[in-house]
Tab-separated table of C-alpha atoms in Angstrom:
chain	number	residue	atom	x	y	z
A	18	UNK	CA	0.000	0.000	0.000
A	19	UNK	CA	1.416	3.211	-1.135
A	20	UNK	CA	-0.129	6.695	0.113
A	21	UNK	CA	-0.808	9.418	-2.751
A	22	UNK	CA	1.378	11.662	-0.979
A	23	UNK	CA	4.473	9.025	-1.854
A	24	UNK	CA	2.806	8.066	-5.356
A	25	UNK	CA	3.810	11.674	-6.043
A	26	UNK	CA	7.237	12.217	-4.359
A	27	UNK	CA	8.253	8.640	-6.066
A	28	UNK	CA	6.696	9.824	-9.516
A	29	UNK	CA	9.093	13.701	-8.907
A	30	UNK	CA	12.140	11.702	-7.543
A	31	UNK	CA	12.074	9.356	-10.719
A	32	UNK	CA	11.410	11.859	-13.694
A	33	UNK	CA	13.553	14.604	-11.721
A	34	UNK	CA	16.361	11.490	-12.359
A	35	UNK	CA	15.666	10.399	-15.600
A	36	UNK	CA	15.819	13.927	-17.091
A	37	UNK	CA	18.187	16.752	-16.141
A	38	UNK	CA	15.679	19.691	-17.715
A	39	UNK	CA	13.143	18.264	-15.055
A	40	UNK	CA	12.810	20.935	-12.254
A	41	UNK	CA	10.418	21.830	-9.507
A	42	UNK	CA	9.725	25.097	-7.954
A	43	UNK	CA	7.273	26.827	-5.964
A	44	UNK	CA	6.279	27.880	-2.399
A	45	UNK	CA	8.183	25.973	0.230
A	46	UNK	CA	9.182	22.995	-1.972
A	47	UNK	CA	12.717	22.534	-1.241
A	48	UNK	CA	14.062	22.976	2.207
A	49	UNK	CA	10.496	22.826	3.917
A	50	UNK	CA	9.722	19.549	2.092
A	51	UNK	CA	6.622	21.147	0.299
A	52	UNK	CA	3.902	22.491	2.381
A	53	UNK	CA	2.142	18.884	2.048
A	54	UNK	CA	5.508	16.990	1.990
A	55	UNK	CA	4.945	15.762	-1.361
A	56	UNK	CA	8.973	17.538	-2.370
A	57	UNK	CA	9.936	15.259	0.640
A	58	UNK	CA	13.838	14.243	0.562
A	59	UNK	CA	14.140	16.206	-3.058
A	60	UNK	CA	16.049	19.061	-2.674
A	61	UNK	CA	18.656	17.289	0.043
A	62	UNK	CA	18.786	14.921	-3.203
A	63	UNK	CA	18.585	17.444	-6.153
A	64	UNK	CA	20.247	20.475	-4.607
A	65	UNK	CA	18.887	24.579	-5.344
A	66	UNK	CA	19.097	24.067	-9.500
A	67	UNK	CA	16.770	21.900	-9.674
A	68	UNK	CA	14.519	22.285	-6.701
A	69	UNK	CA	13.593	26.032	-5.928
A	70	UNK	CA	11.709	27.678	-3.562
A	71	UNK	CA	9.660	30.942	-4.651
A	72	UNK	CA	8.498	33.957	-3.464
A	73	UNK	CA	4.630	34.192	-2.784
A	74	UNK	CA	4.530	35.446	-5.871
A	75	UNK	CA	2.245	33.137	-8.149
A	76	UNK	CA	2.134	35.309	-11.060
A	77	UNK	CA	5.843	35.761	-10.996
A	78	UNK	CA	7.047	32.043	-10.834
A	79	UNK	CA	4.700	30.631	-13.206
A	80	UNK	CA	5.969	33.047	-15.276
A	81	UNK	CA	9.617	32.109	-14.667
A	82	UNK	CA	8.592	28.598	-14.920
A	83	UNK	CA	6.624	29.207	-18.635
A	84	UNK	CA	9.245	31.124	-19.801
A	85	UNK	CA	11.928	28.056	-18.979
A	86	UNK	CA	9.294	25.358	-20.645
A	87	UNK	CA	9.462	27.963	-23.906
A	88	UNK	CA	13.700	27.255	-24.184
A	89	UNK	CA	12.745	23.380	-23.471
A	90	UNK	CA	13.165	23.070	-20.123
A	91	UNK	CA	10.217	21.048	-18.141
A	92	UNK	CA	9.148	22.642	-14.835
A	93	UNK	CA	6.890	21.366	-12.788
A	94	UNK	CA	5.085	24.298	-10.977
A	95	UNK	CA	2.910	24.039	-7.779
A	96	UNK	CA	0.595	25.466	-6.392
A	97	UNK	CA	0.229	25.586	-2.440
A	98	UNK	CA	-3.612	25.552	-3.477
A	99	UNK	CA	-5.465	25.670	-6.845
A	100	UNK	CA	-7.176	28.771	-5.880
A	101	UNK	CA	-4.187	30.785	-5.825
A	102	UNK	CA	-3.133	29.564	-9.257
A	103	UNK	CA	-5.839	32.283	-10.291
A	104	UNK	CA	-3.322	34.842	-8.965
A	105	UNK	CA	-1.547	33.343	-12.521
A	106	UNK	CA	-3.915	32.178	-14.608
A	107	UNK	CA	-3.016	34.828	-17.078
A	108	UNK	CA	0.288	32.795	-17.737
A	109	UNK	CA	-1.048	29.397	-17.351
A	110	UNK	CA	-3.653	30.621	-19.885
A	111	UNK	CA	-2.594	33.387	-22.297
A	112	UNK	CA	0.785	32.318	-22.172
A	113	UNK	CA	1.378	28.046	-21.654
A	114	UNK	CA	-1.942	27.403	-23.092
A	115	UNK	CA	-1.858	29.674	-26.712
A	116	UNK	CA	1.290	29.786	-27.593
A	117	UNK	CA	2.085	26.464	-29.616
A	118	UNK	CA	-1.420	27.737	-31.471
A	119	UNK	CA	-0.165	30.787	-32.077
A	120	UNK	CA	3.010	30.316	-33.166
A	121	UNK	CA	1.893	27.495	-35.470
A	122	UNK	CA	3.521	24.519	-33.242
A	123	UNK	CA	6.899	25.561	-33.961
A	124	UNK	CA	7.300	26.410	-29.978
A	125	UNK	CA	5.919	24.129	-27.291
A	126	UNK	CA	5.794	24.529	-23.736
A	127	UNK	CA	6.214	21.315	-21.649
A	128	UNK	CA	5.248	22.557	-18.139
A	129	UNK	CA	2.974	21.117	-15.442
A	130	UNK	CA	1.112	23.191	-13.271
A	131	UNK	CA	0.215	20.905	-10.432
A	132	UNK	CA	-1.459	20.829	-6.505
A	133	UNK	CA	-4.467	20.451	-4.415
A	134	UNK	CA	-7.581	21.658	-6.295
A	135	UNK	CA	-11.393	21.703	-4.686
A	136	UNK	CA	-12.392	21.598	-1.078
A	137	UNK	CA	-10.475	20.242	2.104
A	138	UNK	CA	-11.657	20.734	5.546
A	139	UNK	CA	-12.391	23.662	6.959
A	140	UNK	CA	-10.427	25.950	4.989
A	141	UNK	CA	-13.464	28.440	3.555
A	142	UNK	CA	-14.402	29.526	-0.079
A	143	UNK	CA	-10.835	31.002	-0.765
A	144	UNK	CA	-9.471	27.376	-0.293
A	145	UNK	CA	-12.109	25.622	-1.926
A	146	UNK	CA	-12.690	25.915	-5.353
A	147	UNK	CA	-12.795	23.363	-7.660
A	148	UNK	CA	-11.181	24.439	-11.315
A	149	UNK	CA	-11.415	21.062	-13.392
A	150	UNK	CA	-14.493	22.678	-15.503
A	151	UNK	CA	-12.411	26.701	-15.716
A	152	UNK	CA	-8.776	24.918	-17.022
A	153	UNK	CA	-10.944	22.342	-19.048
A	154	UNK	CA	-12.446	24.906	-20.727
A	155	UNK	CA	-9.313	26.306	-22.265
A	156	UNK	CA	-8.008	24.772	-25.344
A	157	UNK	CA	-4.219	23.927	-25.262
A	158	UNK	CA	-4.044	22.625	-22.053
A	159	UNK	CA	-4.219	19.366	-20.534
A	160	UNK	CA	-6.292	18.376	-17.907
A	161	UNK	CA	-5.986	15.923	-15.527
A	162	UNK	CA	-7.340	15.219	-11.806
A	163	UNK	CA	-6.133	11.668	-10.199
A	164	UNK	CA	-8.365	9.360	-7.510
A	165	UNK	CA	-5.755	6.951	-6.417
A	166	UNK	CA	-2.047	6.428	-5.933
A	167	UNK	CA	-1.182	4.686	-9.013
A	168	UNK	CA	-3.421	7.616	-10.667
A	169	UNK	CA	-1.759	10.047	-9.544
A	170	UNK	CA	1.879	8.302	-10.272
A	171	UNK	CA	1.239	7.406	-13.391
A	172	UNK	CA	-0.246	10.276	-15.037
A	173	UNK	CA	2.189	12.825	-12.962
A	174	UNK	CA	5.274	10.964	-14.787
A	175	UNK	CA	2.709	11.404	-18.260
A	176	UNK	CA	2.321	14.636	-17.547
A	177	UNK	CA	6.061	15.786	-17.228
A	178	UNK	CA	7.388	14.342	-20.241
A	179	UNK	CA	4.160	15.308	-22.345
A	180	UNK	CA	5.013	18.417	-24.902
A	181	UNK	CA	2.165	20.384	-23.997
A	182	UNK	CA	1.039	22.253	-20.824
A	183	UNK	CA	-0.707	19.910	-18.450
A	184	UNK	CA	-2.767	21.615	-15.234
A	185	UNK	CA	-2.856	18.265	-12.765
A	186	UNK	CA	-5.707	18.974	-10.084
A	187	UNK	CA	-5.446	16.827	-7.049
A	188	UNK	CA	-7.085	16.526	-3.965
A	189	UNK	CA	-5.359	17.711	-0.726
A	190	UNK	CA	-7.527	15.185	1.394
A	191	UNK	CA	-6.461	12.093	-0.719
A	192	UNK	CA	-2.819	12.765	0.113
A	193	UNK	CA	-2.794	10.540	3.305
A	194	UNK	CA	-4.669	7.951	2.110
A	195	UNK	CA	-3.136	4.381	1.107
A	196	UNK	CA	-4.266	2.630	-1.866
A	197	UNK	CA	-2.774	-0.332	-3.025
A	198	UNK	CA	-0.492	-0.568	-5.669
A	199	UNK	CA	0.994	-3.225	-8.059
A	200	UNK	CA	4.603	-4.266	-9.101
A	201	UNK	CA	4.376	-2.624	-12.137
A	202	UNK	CA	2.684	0.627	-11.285
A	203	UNK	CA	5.650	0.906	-8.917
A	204	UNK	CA	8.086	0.373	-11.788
A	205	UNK	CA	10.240	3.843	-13.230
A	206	UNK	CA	8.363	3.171	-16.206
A	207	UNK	CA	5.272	3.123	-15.259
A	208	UNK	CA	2.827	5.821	-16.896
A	209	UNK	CA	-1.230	6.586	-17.159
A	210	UNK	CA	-1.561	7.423	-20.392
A	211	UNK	CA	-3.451	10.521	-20.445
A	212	UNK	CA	-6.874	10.971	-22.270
A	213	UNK	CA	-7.869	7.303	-20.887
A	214	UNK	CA	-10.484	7.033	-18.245
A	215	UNK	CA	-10.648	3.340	-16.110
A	216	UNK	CA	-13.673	1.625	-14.980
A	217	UNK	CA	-13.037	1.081	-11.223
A	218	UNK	CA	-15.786	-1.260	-10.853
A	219	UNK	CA	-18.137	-3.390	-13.651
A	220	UNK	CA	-21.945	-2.924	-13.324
A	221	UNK	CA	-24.908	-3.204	-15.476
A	222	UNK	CA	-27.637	-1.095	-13.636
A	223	UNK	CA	-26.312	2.009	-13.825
A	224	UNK	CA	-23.035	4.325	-15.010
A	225	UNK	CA	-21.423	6.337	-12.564
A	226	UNK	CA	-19.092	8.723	-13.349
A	227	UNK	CA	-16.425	10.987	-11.454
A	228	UNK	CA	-13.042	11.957	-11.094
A	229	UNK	CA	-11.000	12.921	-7.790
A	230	UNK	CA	-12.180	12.116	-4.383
A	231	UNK	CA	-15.945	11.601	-5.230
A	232	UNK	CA	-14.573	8.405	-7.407
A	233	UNK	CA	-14.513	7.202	-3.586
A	234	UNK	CA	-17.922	7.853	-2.855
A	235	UNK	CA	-19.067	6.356	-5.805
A	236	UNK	CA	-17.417	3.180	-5.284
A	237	UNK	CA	-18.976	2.966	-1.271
A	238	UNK	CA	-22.061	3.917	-2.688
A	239	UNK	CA	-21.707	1.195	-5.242
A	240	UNK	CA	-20.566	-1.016	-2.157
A	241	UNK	CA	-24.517	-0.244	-0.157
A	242	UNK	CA	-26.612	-0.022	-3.643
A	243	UNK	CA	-25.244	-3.882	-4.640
A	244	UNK	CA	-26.967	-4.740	-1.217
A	245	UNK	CA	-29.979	-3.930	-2.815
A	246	UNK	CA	-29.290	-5.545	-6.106
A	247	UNK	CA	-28.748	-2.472	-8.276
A	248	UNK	CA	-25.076	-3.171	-9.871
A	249	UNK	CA	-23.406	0.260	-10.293
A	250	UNK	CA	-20.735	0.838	-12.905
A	251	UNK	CA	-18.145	3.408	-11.707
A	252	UNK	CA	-15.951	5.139	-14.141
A	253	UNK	CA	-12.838	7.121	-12.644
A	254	UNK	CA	-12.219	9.998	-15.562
A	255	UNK	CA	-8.671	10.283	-14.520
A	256	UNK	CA	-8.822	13.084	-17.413
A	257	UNK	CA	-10.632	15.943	-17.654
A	258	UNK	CA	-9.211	17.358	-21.127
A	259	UNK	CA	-8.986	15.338	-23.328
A	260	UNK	CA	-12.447	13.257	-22.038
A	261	UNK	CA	-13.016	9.931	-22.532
A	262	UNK	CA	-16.219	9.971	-23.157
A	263	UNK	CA	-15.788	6.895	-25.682
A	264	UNK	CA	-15.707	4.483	-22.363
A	265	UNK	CA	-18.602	6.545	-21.038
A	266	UNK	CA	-20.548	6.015	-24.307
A	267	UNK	CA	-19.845	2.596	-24.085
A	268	UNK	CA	-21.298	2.249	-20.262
A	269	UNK	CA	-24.215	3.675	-20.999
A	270	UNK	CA	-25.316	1.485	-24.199
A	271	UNK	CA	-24.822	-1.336	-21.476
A	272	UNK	CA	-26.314	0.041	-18.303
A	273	UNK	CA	-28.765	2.351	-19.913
A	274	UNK	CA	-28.639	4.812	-17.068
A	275	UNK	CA	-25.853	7.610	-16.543
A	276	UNK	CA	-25.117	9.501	-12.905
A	277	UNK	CA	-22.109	12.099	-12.951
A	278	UNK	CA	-20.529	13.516	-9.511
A	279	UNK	CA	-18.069	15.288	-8.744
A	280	UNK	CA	-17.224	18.737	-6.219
A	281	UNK	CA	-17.547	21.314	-8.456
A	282	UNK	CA	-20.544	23.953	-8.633
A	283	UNK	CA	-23.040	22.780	-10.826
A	284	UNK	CA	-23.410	25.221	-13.540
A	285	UNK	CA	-21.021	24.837	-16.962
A	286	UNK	CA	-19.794	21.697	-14.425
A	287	UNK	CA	-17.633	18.222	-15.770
A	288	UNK	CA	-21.234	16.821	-15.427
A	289	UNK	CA	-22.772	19.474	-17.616
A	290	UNK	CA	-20.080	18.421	-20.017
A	291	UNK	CA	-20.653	15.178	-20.076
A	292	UNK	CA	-24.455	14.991	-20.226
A	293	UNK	CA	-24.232	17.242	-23.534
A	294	UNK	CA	-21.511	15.084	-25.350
A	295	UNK	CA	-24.210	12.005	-24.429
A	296	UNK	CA	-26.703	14.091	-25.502
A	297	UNK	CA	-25.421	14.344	-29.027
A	298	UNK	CA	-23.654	11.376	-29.627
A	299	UNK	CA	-25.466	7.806	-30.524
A	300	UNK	CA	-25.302	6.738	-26.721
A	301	UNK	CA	-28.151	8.889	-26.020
A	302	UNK	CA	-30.743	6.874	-28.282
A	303	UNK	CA	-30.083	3.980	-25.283
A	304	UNK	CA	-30.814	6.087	-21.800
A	305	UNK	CA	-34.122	5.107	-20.229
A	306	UNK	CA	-34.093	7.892	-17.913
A	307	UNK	CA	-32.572	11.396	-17.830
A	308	UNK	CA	-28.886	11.915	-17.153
A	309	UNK	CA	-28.553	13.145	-13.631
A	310	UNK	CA	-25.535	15.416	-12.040
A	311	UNK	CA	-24.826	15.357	-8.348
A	312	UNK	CA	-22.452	18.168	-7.365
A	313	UNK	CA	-21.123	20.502	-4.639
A	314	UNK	CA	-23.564	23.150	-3.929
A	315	UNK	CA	-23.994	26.624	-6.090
A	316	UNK	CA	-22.499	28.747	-2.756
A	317	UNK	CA	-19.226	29.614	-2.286
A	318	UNK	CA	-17.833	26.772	0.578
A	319	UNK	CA	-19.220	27.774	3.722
A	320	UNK	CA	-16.750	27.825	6.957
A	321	UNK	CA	-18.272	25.884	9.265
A	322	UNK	CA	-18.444	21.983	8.986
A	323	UNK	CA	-21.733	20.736	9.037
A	324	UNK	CA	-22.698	23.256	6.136
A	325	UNK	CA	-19.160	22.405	4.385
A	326	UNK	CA	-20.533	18.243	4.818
A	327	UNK	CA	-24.004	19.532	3.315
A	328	UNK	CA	-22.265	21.573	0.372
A	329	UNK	CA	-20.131	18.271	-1.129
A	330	UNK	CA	-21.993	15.507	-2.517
A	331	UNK	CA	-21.767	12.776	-0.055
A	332	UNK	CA	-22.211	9.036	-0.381
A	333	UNK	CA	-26.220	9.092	0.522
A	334	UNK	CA	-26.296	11.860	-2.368
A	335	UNK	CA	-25.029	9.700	-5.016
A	336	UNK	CA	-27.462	6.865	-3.502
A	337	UNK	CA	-30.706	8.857	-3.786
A	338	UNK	CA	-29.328	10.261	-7.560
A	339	UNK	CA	-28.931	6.624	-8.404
A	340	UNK	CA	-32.492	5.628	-7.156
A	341	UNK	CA	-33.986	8.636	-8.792
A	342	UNK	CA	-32.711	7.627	-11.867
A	343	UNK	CA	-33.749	4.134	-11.687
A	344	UNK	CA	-37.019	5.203	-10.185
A	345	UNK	CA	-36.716	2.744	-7.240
């Protein structure tokens, strides 16, 4: 069993090896450890070159760090917290995310912008937000946002040596938690090819479908709904740009049914995505019910806990969406 906190360090430690223009740098990543110890052991290891700690600056060293992917470096650039990556957004979007466009391919910009993205505990609505729907928006970049360990290995190591700018949303409460991993997803080689969603569990009832920490809920919802004899297929996204929605497609002409969930507000949402694309494709001609999004609440995140609990979808959520749908 390997944490998601040492999926990533082991995913840095290896690529930061294997290629000298790898380099990390942000707030408190190299003598402090990073502020969620992912950077653990790294810069004792890697020394200031290649490990650098910033100013609280976000505009400035995403900059810096855009500007080194342009003369083919590959930085990897955190953010303490998604929400202050809109303190940059103007370089992650106007300047990573446009430019190989713009200047007809001829320069790319290999850069990850990567940390914890949507809510954690207790931290309000400046620490809260989820952005998988604002960067998936944006043609140019990539988007992904990993569940589990080997998720968030594998498509961190995809991510770095991928030519194009990749924005990798995780989720600070999934750090601590151990999921288990194989030989080979432990391997230096070992990638999650991006663009490729996974079906985390088989089902025939129903098609669940998430990315992140919700993939969690699904799966113990899936756990308490099989009780009951409704089989619930969970699909784990893994990427938000480019979507899979081929695998989704393909649940839904089995199960005939389609829940999406995830943390975001509702409105313009992953799930709003995903219902349309259904919507227009051929899978739609096989739903016997309406599509049906569970998400976080339309408020910013409320301080206090039991209205934080009450504004992310929780496992009974995805239970009741599930029944509604099925009309049991």
């Amino acid at each position: 069993q390997v944490t998601v906190r040492d999926a990533l360090n082991q995913a840095l430690d290896e690529e930061l090896e294997r290629d000298e223009r790898v380099f990390l740098l942000g707030e408190e990543v190299a003598q402090y450890d990073g502020a969620y110890k992912i950077s653990r052991g790294l810069w004792k290891k890697y020394g200031d070159k290649r490990v650098i700690d910033t100013p609280i600056s976000e505009m400035g060293f995403a900059g810096i760090a855009v500007g080194a992917a342009m003369v083919w470096l590959r930085p990897v650039c955190e953010f303490m917290t998604f929400n202050f990556s809109m303190q940059a957004i103007d370089q992650v979007i106007n300047s990573a995310a446009k430019t190989c466009y713009m200047s007809a391919g001829s320069i790319s910009v290999p850069i990850v912008f990567r940390g914890p993205n949507g809510a954690s505990a207790g931290v309000g609505a400046q620490h809260s937000q989820c952005f998988a729907a604002w960067y998936g928006h944006c043609p140019g970049l990539k988007v992904v946002s990993p569940w589990s360990s080997e998720d968030a290995k594998g498509l961190l190591k995809a991510s770095i040596r991928d030519d194009n700018p990749v924005v990798m949303l995780e989720n600070e409460l999934l750090y601590g938690v151990p999921f288990e991993m194989t030989e080979q997803a432990q391997s230096k080689d070992f990638v999650v090819p991006i663009g490729k969603a996974k079906i985390e569990r088989q089902g025939t009832h129903v098609t669940l479908v998430s990315h992140s920490r919700p993939v969690g809920h699904c799966l113990e919802a899936a756990a308490v709904l099989a009780k009951e004899g409704v089989e619930c297929e969970v699909i784990n996204l893994r990427t938000i740009r480019p979507m899979d929605i081929e695998m989704v497609e393909a649940s839904v002409v089995k199960t005939n049914h389609l829940v999406t969930v995830e943390g975001g507000w509702p409105q313009f949402g992953v799930g709003a995505e995903i219902c349309a694309r259904i919507m227009e494709g051929s899978a739609f001609n096989y739903l016997d019910a309406p599509a049906v999004r569970v998400t976080g609440a339309d408020v910013p995140m409320p301080y206090a806990k039991i209205l934080e609990d009450n504004c992310i979808p929780q496992v009974k959520d995805i239970i009741f969406a599930v029944k509604k749908t099925l009309n049991v």
